[in-house]
mmCIF file of C-alpha atoms in Angstrom:
data_model
loop_
_atom_site.group_PDB
_atom_site.id
_atom_site.type_symbol
_atom_site.label_atom_id
_atom_site.label_comp_id
_atom_site.label_asym_id
_atom_site.label_seq_id
_atom_site.Cartn_x
_atom_site.Cartn_y
_atom_site.Cartn_z
ATOM 1 C CA MET A 7 -8.201 9.550 -7.790
ATOM 2 C CA VAL A 8 -8.057 13.379 -8.419
ATOM 3 C CA SER A 9 -9.380 15.699 -5.725
ATOM 4 C CA ASP A 10 -12.349 17.891 -6.472
ATOM 5 C CA ASP A 11 -10.106 20.912 -6.675
ATOM 6 C CA VAL A 12 -8.226 19.374 -9.541
ATOM 7 C CA GLN A 13 -11.411 18.315 -11.320
ATOM 8 C CA THR A 14 -12.746 21.931 -11.309
ATOM 9 C CA SER A 15 -11.887 24.281 -14.202
ATOM 10 C CA ALA A 16 -8.560 25.953 -13.767
ATOM 11 C CA ALA A 17 -8.785 28.538 -16.501
ATOM 12 C CA SER A 18 -7.409 31.307 -14.250
ATOM 13 C CA ALA A 19 -4.533 29.072 -12.877
ATOM 14 C CA GLN A 20 -1.060 29.880 -14.106
ATOM 15 C CA PRO A 21 0.803 26.739 -15.427
ATOM 16 C CA THR A 22 3.128 25.389 -12.808
ATOM 17 C CA ALA A 23 5.418 23.593 -15.273
ATOM 18 C CA ALA A 24 6.376 23.648 -18.805
ATOM 19 C CA PHE A 25 5.421 20.362 -20.411
ATOM 20 C CA SER A 26 5.335 19.434 -24.105
ATOM 21 C CA VAL A 27 1.865 19.185 -25.614
ATOM 22 C CA THR A 28 0.781 16.212 -27.650
ATOM 23 C CA SER A 29 -0.267 16.503 -31.288
ATOM 24 C CA GLY A 30 -2.151 14.465 -33.828
ATOM 25 C CA ARG A 31 -3.971 11.441 -32.447
ATOM 26 C CA VAL A 32 -1.767 11.114 -29.322
ATOM 27 C CA ARG A 33 -3.607 11.999 -26.179
ATOM 28 C CA GLY A 34 -2.087 13.608 -23.145
ATOM 29 C CA TYR A 35 -3.054 14.669 -19.685
ATOM 30 C CA HIS A 36 -5.628 17.460 -19.349
ATOM 31 C CA ARG A 37 -3.435 20.552 -19.054
ATOM 32 C CA ALA A 38 -5.704 22.520 -16.598
ATOM 33 C CA ALA A 39 -6.067 19.429 -14.368
ATOM 34 C CA VAL A 40 -2.330 18.952 -14.265
ATOM 35 C CA ASP A 41 -1.615 22.636 -13.668
ATOM 36 C CA THR A 42 -4.172 22.839 -10.874
ATOM 37 C CA PHE A 43 -2.857 19.671 -9.148
ATOM 38 C CA LEU A 44 0.743 20.814 -9.369
ATOM 39 C CA ALA A 45 -0.161 24.272 -8.075
ATOM 40 C CA ALA A 46 -1.884 22.688 -5.089
ATOM 41 C CA ALA A 47 1.054 20.382 -4.576
ATOM 42 C CA ARG A 48 3.414 23.259 -4.679
ATOM 43 C CA ALA A 49 1.362 25.313 -2.211
ATOM 44 C CA ALA A 50 1.088 22.350 0.207
ATOM 45 C CA PHE A 51 4.843 21.769 0.042
ATOM 46 C CA GLU A 52 5.942 25.315 0.334
ATOM 47 C CA GLY A 53 3.313 26.009 3.009
ATOM 48 C CA ASP A 54 4.681 23.081 4.947
ATOM 49 C CA ALA A 55 1.126 21.629 5.131
ATOM 50 C CA ASP A 56 0.178 18.020 5.534
ATOM 51 C CA ASP A 57 -2.659 18.321 2.990
ATOM 52 C CA LEU A 58 -0.865 16.168 0.434
ATOM 53 C CA SER A 59 1.094 13.025 0.939
ATOM 54 C CA ALA A 60 3.368 11.069 -1.368
ATOM 55 C CA ALA A 61 0.657 8.448 -1.625
ATOM 56 C CA ASP A 62 -1.782 11.091 -2.806
ATOM 57 C CA VAL A 63 0.585 12.059 -5.637
ATOM 58 C CA ARG A 64 1.071 8.429 -6.622
ATOM 59 C CA VAL A 65 -2.684 7.827 -7.138
ATOM 60 C CA ALA A 66 -3.348 11.166 -8.914
ATOM 61 C CA SER A 67 -4.933 10.701 -12.299
ATOM 62 C CA PHE A 68 -5.913 13.064 -15.075
ATOM 63 C CA PRO A 69 -8.270 12.816 -18.111
ATOM 64 C CA LEU A 70 -6.548 11.998 -21.392
ATOM 65 C CA VAL A 71 -7.486 14.492 -24.025
ATOM 66 C CA LYS A 72 -6.118 15.793 -27.377
ATOM 67 C CA ASP A 73 -3.561 18.553 -27.093
ATOM 68 C CA GLY A 74 -2.768 17.497 -23.556
ATOM 69 C CA TYR A 75 0.517 17.382 -21.681
ATOM 70 C CA VAL A 76 2.837 14.503 -22.711
ATOM 71 C CA VAL A 77 2.175 11.740 -20.190
ATOM 72 C CA ALA A 78 5.810 10.650 -19.594
ATOM 73 C CA GLU A 79 6.896 14.227 -18.806
ATOM 74 C CA VAL A 80 4.062 14.734 -16.284
ATOM 75 C CA ASP A 81 4.675 11.285 -14.717
ATOM 76 C CA ALA A 82 8.358 12.163 -14.247
ATOM 77 C CA ALA A 83 7.420 15.446 -12.600
ATOM 78 C CA LEU A 84 4.914 13.693 -10.341
ATOM 79 C CA GLY A 85 7.633 11.208 -9.368
ATOM 80 C CA ARG A 86 9.849 14.101 -8.265
ATOM 81 C CA VAL A 87 6.983 15.616 -6.257
ATOM 82 C CA GLU A 88 6.342 12.290 -4.645
ATOM 83 C CA ASP A 89 9.977 11.877 -3.752
ATOM 84 C CA ALA A 90 10.084 15.369 -2.203
ATOM 85 C CA LEU A 91 6.980 14.697 -0.106
ATOM 86 C CA ALA A 92 8.254 11.326 1.066
ATOM 87 C CA ALA A 93 11.582 12.879 2.039
ATOM 88 C CA ARG A 94 9.846 15.554 4.061
ATOM 89 C CA ALA A 95 7.612 12.990 5.792
ATOM 90 C CA ARG A 96 10.709 10.928 6.613
ATOM 91 C CA ASP A 97 12.572 13.989 7.966
ATOM 92 C CA ARG A 98 9.551 14.924 10.178
ATOM 93 C CA ALA A 99 9.253 11.429 11.510
ATOM 94 C CA VAL A 100 12.965 11.107 12.221
ATOM 95 C CA ARG A 101 12.877 14.461 14.131
ATOM 96 C CA ALA A 102 9.812 13.463 16.022
ATOM 97 C CA GLN A 103 10.466 9.770 16.823
ATOM 98 C CA GLY A 104 14.150 9.269 16.035
ATOM 99 C CA ALA A 105 15.846 7.457 13.233
ATOM 100 C CA GLY A 106 15.677 4.054 15.009
ATOM 101 C CA VAL A 107 11.894 4.085 14.976
ATOM 102 C CA TRP A 108 11.771 5.103 11.313
ATOM 103 C CA VAL A 109 14.188 2.410 10.317
ATOM 104 C CA GLU A 110 12.274 -0.177 12.342
ATOM 105 C CA GLN A 111 9.065 0.785 10.640
ATOM 106 C CA ALA A 112 10.648 0.500 7.144
ATOM 107 C CA ARG A 113 12.183 -2.873 8.125
ATOM 108 C CA ASP A 114 8.724 -4.122 9.320
ATOM 109 C CA ASP A 115 7.085 -3.026 6.153
ATOM 110 C CA ALA A 116 9.830 -4.648 4.049
ATOM 111 C CA GLN A 117 9.312 -7.929 5.963
ATOM 112 C CA ILE A 118 5.537 -7.869 5.221
ATOM 113 C CA ILE A 119 6.315 -7.466 1.615
ATOM 114 C CA LEU A 120 8.957 -10.293 1.717
ATOM 115 C CA ASP A 121 6.551 -12.642 3.532
ATOM 116 C CA HIS A 122 3.903 -12.023 0.788
ATOM 117 C CA LEU A 123 6.464 -12.681 -1.966
ATOM 118 C CA ALA A 124 7.710 -15.918 -0.304
ATOM 119 C CA ARG A 125 4.478 -17.578 -1.553
ATOM 120 C CA PRO A 126 5.092 -19.984 -4.499
ATOM 121 C CA LYS A 127 5.124 -18.490 -7.873
ATOM 122 C CA ARG A 128 1.690 -18.381 -9.551
ATOM 123 C CA GLN A 129 0.153 -18.211 -6.097
ATOM 124 C CA ARG A 130 1.371 -14.842 -4.804
ATOM 125 C CA PHE A 131 -1.873 -12.951 -5.339
ATOM 126 C CA ALA A 132 -5.538 -13.758 -5.642
ATOM 127 C CA ARG A 133 -6.675 -14.591 -9.175
ATOM 128 C CA THR A 134 -9.523 -13.240 -11.200
ATOM 129 C CA GLY A 135 -12.115 -15.620 -12.629
ATOM 130 C CA LEU A 136 -11.487 -17.546 -15.781
ATOM 131 C CA LEU A 137 -13.580 -15.143 -17.871
ATOM 132 C CA THR A 138 -12.124 -12.015 -16.259
ATOM 133 C CA PHE A 139 -8.822 -10.312 -17.027
ATOM 134 C CA GLY A 140 -6.080 -9.650 -14.555
ATOM 135 C CA TYR A 141 -2.406 -8.936 -14.604
ATOM 136 C CA ARG A 142 -0.257 -11.437 -16.425
ATOM 137 C CA ILE A 143 1.024 -13.847 -13.785
ATOM 138 C CA ASP A 144 4.536 -14.526 -15.157
ATOM 139 C CA GLU A 145 5.211 -10.750 -15.490
ATOM 140 C CA VAL A 146 4.033 -9.959 -12.001
ATOM 141 C CA ASP A 147 6.022 -12.882 -10.593
ATOM 142 C CA HIS A 148 9.159 -11.587 -12.347
ATOM 143 C CA VAL A 149 8.776 -8.160 -10.795
ATOM 144 C CA GLY A 150 8.004 -9.690 -7.417
ATOM 145 C CA THR A 151 11.230 -11.696 -7.635
ATOM 146 C CA ARG A 152 13.106 -8.446 -8.403
ATOM 147 C CA ILE A 153 11.462 -6.792 -5.354
ATOM 148 C CA ALA A 154 12.403 -9.650 -3.106
ATOM 149 C CA ARG A 155 15.975 -9.564 -4.266
ATOM 150 C CA TYR A 156 16.070 -5.753 -3.564
ATOM 151 C CA LEU A 157 14.634 -6.176 -0.091
ATOM 152 C CA ARG A 158 16.665 -9.375 0.769
ATOM 153 C CA ASP A 159 19.928 -8.984 -1.074
ATOM 154 C CA GLY A 160 20.079 -5.268 -1.808
ATOM 155 C CA GLU A 161 19.968 -5.736 -5.607
ATOM 156 C CA PRO A 162 19.345 -2.395 -7.380
ATOM 157 C CA LEU A 163 15.745 -1.369 -7.808
ATOM 158 C CA THR A 164 14.407 2.191 -8.022
ATOM 159 C CA ALA A 165 11.028 3.649 -7.182
ATOM 160 C CA GLU A 166 10.852 4.825 -10.761
ATOM 161 C CA GLN A 167 11.155 1.286 -12.095
ATOM 162 C CA LEU A 168 8.178 0.222 -10.021
ATOM 163 C CA ARG A 169 6.146 3.294 -10.882
ATOM 164 C CA SER A 170 6.525 2.536 -14.575
ATOM 165 C CA ALA A 171 5.905 -1.207 -14.308
ATOM 166 C CA ALA A 172 3.189 -2.237 -16.707
ATOM 167 C CA PHE A 173 1.716 -5.694 -17.051
ATOM 168 C CA ARG A 174 -0.172 -7.258 -19.923
ATOM 169 C CA MET A 175 -3.569 -8.798 -19.213
ATOM 170 C CA GLN A 176 -4.646 -12.354 -19.219
ATOM 171 C CA ARG A 177 -7.784 -14.236 -18.263
ATOM 172 C CA GLY A 178 -7.487 -15.674 -14.806
ATOM 173 C CA GLY A 179 -4.593 -13.294 -14.045
ATOM 174 C CA TYR A 180 -3.643 -11.755 -10.722
ATOM 175 C CA ARG A 181 -6.035 -9.290 -9.233
ATOM 176 C CA GLU A 182 -4.872 -5.777 -10.181
ATOM 177 C CA GLU A 183 -5.653 -4.019 -6.859
ATOM 178 C CA GLN A 184 -3.539 -6.548 -4.843
ATOM 179 C CA VAL A 185 -0.544 -6.208 -7.167
ATOM 180 C CA ASP A 186 -0.753 -2.362 -7.165
ATOM 181 C CA ALA A 187 -0.995 -2.255 -3.401
ATOM 182 C CA LEU A 188 2.185 -4.352 -3.039
ATOM 183 C CA LEU A 189 3.986 -2.189 -5.611
ATOM 184 C CA ASP A 190 2.831 0.941 -3.703
ATOM 185 C CA ALA A 191 4.089 -0.490 -0.421
ATOM 186 C CA THR A 192 7.436 -1.301 -2.012
ATOM 187 C CA VAL A 193 7.751 2.231 -3.374
ATOM 188 C CA ASP A 194 7.098 3.484 0.180
ATOM 189 C CA VAL A 195 9.902 1.347 1.571
ATOM 190 C CA ILE A 196 12.253 2.460 -1.136
ATOM 191 C CA LEU A 197 11.456 6.065 -0.453
ATOM 192 C CA ALA A 198 11.825 5.525 3.271
ATOM 193 C CA VAL A 199 15.371 4.203 3.088
ATOM 194 C CA ARG A 200 16.763 6.630 0.591
#
């Protein structure tokens, strides 16, 4: 969800990044909303404030409009902002508590994810009703298997791959909010151990 500051008009705000603008029927992110959010993110980061976290960046959303910024370019920039905020949080925690505590927390979080993914395929998440759409079960299970292999065996997996994961919909599929929460938790673990 976008903060109230981002939703307000940003006519006087200077653009913080040079993104391509969509044309024709293609919609993109509302330019003023993106510029305002990125300006606030930059101010929070440079001011060394804790107003904005990596999780806040991950859930940021913007209206889709004609002549907006190209979605993929903005999403890539948001990924870099999220990475920078996560690295800063990690550095602060390591300085305050020590590397051992940070690693132990990341290990505990990874174990919770692995325990969840140890459930049998097709039963890893709650399902929607038969008349309601949810994420396609086989696609989510495939990504879940990749996550488990990353956490258990060290197989390659990046935060960007999880950020860009998209699932088709099916009736009686997995509940979106549960799957999204697990993906977010996995991204947190990946960023924690970079």
